XYZ file of C-alpha atoms in Angstrom:
154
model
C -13.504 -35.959 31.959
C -15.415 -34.005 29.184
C -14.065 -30.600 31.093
C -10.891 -32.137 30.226
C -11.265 -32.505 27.125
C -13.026 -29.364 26.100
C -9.715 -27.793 27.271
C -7.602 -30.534 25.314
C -9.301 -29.493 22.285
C -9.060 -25.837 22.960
C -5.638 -25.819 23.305
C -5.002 -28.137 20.105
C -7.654 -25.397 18.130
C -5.851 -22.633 19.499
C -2.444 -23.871 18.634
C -3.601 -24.697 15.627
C -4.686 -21.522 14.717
C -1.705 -19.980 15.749
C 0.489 -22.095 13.425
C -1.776 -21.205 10.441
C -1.539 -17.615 11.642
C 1.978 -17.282 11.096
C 2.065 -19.109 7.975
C -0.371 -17.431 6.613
C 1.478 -13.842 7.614
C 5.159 -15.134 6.140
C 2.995 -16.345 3.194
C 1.319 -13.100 2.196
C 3.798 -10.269 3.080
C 5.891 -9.992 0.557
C 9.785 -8.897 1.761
C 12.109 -6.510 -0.024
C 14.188 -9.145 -1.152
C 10.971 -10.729 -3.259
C 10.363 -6.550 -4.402
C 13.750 -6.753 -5.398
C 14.036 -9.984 -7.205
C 10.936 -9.057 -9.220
C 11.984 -6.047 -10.379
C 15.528 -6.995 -11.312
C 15.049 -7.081 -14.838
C 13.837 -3.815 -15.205
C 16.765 -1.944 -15.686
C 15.941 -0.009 -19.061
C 17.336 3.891 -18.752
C 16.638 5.947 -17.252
C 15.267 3.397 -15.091
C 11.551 4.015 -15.496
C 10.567 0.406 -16.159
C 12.016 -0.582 -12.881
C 10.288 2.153 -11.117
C 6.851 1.275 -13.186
C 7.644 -2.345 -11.690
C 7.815 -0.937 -8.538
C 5.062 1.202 -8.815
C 2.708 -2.050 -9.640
C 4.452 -4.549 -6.473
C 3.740 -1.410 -4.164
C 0.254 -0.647 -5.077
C -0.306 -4.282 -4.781
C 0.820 -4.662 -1.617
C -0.961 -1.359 -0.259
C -4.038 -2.955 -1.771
C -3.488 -5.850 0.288
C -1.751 -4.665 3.058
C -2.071 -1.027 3.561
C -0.311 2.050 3.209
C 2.449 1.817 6.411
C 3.582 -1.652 5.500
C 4.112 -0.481 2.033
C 6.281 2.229 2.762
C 8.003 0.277 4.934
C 8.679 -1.973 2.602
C 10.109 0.089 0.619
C 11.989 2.011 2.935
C 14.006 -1.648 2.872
C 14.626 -1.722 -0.796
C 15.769 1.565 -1.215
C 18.521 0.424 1.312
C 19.444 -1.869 -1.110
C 18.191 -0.160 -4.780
C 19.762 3.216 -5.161
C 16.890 3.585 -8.446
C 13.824 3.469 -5.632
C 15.484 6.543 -3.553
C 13.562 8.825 -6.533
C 10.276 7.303 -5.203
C 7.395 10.226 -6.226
C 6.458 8.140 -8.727
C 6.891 4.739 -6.883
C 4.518 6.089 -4.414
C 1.744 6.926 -6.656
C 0.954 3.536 -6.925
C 1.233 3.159 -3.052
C -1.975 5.620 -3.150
C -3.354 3.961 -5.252
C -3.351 0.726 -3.401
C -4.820 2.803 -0.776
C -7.653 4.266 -2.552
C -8.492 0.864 -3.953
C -8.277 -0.793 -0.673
C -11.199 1.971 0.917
C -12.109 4.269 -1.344
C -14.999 5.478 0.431
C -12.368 7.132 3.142
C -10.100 8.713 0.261
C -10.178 11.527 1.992
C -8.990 10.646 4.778
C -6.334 9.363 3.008
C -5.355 12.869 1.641
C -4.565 13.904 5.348
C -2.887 10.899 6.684
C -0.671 9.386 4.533
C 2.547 10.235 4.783
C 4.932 13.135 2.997
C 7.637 11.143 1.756
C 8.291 10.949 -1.420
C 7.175 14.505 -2.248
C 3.417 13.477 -1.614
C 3.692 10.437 -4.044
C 0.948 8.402 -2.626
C -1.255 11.335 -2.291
C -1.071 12.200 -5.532
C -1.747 8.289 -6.145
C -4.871 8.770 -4.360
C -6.180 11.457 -6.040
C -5.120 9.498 -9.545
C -7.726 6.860 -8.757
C -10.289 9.812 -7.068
C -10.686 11.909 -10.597
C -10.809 8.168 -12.497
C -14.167 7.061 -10.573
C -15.553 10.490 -11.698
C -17.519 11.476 -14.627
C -15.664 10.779 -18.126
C -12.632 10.949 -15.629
C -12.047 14.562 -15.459
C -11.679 16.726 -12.395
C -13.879 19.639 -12.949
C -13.769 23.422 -11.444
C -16.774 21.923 -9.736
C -15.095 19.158 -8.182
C -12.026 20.853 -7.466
C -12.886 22.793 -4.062
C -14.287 19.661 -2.477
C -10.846 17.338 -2.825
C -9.305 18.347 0.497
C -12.722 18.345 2.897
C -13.639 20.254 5.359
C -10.771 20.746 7.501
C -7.772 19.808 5.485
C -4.511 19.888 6.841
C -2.356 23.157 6.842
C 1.145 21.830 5.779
């Protein structure tokens, strides 16, 4: 009998847990739709405080989420916002969210994130690099270490 119900209350646990896992995953992903809905107001020309708004939901949610379901993310509103298809800047903050999220593995970050966006995020890495440095300022000093030892050719 107590076999039994060691298994009775492993199944209830695990279904348990299951239920709070999706919940919890519905919960905390944001969806484009939510993207979009904040951002709606934003529409001051020539659209930069919608892309600004972007910018913050996207570094958020690479913060919180990482870097792939960002951009995937917003691969979904720019099906439905024509003003995140310009997304350089958009994707600065997606680096940045990435930095912040491990910083100690930034650059790592410089040779796997991805291209799109004309090497937004990238550049949204190295934004929060040269802020943790010394009065902020990348030196001449500084400059030759950025890309590692073996950076990537492209």
């Amino acid at each position: 009998m107590s076999k039994r119900r060691a298994l009775l209350f492993f199944g209830v646990a695990v279904s348990i847990g299951a239920v709070f896992s999706i919940t919890n995953i519905s919960i905390a992903r944001p969806n484009a739709q939510h993207i979009l809905k904040t951002c709606a107001g934003e529409n001051t020309p020539p659209n930069s405080a919608k892309r600004d708004c972007y910018a913050r939901e996207f570094e958020s949610i690479a913060l919180a989420q990482g870097p792939e379901v960002a951009f995937q993310l917003l691969g979904e509103v720019q099906k439905q916002d024509r003003a995140a298809l310009g997304c350089h800047l958009i994707a600065h903050g997606i680096g940045r969210g990435t930095f912040e999220r491990d910083p100690g593995n930034w650059r790592n970050h410089l040779n796997s994130l991805t291209q799109t966006c004309s090497y937004g995020a990238v550049h949204g890495v190295i934004e929060k690099y040269v802020a943790t440095l010394p009065q902020g300022n990348l030196t001449k000093e500084v400059l030759p270490t950025i890309c590692g030892l073996n950076p990537r050719g492209d």
